[in-house]
Coordinates of C-alpha atoms in Angstrom, one line a residue:
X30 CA 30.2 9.6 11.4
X31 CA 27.9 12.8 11.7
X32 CA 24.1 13.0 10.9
X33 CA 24.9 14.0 7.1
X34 CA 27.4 11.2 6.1
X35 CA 24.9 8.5 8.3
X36 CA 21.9 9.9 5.9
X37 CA 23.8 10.1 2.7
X38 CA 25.1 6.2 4.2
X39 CA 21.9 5.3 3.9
X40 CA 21.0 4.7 7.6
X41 CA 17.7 5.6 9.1
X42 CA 17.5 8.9 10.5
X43 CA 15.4 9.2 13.7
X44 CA 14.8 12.5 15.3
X45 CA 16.3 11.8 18.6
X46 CA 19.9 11.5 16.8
X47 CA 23.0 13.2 18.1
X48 CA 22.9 16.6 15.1
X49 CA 19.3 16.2 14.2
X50 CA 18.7 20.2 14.9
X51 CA 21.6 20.6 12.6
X52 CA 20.2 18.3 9.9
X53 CA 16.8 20.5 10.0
X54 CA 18.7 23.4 10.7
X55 CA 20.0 22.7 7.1
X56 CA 16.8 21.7 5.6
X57 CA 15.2 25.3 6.7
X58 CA 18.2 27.0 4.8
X59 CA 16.8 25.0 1.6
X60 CA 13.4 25.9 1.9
X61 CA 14.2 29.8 2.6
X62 CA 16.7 29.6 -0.5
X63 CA 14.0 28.0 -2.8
X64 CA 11.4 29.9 -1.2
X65 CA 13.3 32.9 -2.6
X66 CA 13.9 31.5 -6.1
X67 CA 10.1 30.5 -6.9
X68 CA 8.7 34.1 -5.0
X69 CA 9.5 36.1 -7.9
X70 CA 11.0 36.1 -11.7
X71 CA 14.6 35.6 -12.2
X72 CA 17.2 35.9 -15.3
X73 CA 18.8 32.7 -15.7
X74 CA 22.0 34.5 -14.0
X75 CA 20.1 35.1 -10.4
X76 CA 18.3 31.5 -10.3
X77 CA 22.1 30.2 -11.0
X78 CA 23.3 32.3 -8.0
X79 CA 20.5 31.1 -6.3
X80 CA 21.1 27.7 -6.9
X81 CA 24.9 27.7 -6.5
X82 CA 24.0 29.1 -2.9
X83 CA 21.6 25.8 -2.4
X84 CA 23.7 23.6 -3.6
X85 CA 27.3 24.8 -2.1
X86 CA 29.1 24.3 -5.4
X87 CA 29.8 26.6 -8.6
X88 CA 27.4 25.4 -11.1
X89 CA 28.4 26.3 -14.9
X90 CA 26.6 28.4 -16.7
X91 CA 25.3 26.0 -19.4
X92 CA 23.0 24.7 -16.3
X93 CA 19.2 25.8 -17.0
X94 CA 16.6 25.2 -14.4
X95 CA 13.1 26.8 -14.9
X96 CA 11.6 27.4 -11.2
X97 CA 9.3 26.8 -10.0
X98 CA 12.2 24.1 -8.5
X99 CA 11.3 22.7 -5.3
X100 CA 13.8 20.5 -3.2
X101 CA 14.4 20.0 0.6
X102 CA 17.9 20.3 1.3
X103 CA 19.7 21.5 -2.3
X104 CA 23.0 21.0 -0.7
X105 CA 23.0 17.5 -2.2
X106 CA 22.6 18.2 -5.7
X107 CA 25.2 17.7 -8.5
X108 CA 24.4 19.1 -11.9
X109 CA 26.6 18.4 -14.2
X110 CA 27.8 21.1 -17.8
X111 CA 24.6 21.7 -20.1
X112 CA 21.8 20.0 -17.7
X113 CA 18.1 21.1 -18.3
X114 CA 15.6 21.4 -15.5
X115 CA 11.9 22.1 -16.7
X116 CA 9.5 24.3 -14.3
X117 CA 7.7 22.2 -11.2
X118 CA 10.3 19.7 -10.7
X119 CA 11.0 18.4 -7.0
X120 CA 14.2 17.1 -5.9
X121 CA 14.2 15.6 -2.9
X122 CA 18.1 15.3 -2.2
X123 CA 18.8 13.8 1.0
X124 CA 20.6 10.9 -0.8
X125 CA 22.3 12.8 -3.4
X126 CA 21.6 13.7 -6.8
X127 CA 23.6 13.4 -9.6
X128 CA 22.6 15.0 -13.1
X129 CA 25.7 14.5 -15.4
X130 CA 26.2 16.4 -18.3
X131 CA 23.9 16.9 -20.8
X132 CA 21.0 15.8 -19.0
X133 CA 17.6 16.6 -19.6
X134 CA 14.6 16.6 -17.0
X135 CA 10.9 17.7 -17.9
X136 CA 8.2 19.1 -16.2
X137 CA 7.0 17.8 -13.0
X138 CA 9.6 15.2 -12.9
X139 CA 9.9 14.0 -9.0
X140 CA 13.3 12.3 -7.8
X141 CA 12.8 11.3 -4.6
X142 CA 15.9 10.0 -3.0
X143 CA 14.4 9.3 -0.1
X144 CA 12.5 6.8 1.6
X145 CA 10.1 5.5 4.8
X146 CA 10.8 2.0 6.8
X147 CA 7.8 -0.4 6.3
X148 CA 7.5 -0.9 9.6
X149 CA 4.5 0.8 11.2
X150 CA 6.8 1.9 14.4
X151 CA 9.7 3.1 12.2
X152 CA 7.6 5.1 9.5
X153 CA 8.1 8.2 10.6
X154 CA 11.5 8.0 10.3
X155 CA 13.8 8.6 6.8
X156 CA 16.3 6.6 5.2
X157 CA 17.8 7.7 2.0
X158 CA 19.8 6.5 -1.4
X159 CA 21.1 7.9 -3.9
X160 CA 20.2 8.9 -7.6
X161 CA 22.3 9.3 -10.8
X162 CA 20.9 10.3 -14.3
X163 CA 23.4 9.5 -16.9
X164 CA 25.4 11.8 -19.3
X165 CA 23.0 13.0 -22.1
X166 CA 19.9 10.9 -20.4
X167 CA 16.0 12.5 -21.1
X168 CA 13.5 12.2 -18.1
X169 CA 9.9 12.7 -19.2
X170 CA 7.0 14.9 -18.0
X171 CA 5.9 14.0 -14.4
X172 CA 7.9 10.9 -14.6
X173 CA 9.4 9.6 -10.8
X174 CA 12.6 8.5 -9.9
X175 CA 12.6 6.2 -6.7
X176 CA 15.8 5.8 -4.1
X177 CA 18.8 4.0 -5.5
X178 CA 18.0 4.3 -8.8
X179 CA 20.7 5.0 -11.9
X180 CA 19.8 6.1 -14.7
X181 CA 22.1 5.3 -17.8
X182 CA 23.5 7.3 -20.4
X183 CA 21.4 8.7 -23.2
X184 CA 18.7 6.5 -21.6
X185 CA 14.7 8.1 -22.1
X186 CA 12.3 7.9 -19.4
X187 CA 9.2 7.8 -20.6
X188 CA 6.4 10.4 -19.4
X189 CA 4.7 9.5 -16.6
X190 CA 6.8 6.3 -16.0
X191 CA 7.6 5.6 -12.4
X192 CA 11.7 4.0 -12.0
X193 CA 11.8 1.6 -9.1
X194 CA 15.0 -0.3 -10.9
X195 CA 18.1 0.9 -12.8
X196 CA 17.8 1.8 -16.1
X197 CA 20.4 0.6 -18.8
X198 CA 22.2 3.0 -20.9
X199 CA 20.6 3.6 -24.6
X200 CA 17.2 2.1 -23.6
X201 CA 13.9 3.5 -23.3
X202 CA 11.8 2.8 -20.4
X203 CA 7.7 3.5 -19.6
X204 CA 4.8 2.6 -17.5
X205 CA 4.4 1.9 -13.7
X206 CA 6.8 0.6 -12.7
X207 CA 9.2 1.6 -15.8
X208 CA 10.0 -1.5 -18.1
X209 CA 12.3 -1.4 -21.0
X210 CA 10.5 -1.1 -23.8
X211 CA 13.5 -1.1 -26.6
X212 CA 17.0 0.0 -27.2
X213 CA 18.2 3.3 -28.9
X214 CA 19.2 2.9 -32.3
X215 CA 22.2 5.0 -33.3
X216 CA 21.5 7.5 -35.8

């Protein structure tokens, strides 16, 4: 198992690892590719080129993302058909990100897929899960996403709320940390 599938596995990450330099290696390729999408404007076409270089994959052209974006790697992030990305989000992807379709993420929203041990000794090293927001689901303004956490379909996170848990499908959660507060009605 190389460096990437041990981080996306979870593992701790210390920087004496067989493929380290590769792992930073990649993470200096995502900072020069968002350092060029946030340096000047760009049509929605060029930040989708952009971003289909970051990320490795061909993202459709229903995908909308307002830069400034900030993320550490990009190569781990999956947006899914007709996903939204307000300006001065960060992503930080070493776990994966999933945004299926139809999902919506305000301003300033941080998903953090990553993580420090809690041991003193061991904190400067990373370990990592990963994060999925659901088909059709709506993450408020400067809310944060923790490691591991799924967000469900057409779930709403409230602004500001901080999401240490999962979040069922059709619910609405706020506060720190994010509690249900009620189901979605159907309309």
């Amino acid at each position: 198992m190389d460096i990437f599938e041990r981080m996306r596995a979870g593992e701790l990450i210390r920087d004496t690892d067989p493929g380290f330099d590769e792992l930073m290696a990649a993470q200096l390729n995502g900072m020069r590719l968002v350092g060029q999408l946030n340096s000047s404007y760009h049509t929605k076409e060029e930040t989708l080129t952009v971003l289909r270089e970051l990320t490795g994959q061909d993202i459709d052209e229903s995908v909308w993302v307002i830069p400034p974006f900030y993320t550490d790697f990009g190569r781990f992030i999956r947006f899914g058909k007709g996903v939204f990305v307000n300006n001065g989000c960060t992503f930080m992807d070493r776990g994966g990100i999933t945004l299926e379709e139809g999902a919506y993420v305000g301003p300033n929203v941080n998903i953090i897929t990553e993580n420090h041990a809690e041991q003193p000794e061991l904190r400067r090293f990373v370990y990592s899960r990963p994060i999925v927001i659901g088909r059709r689901a709506w993450i408020g303004a400067a809310a944060v996403i923790l490691p591991g956490v799924t967000v469900g379909e057409n779930a709403i996170v409230a602004a500001g709320a901080v999401v240490t848990k999962d979040v069922p499908a059709d619910t609405i959660v706020a506060g720190v940390p994010a509690k249900v507060v009620r189901r979605i009605e159907a309309g």
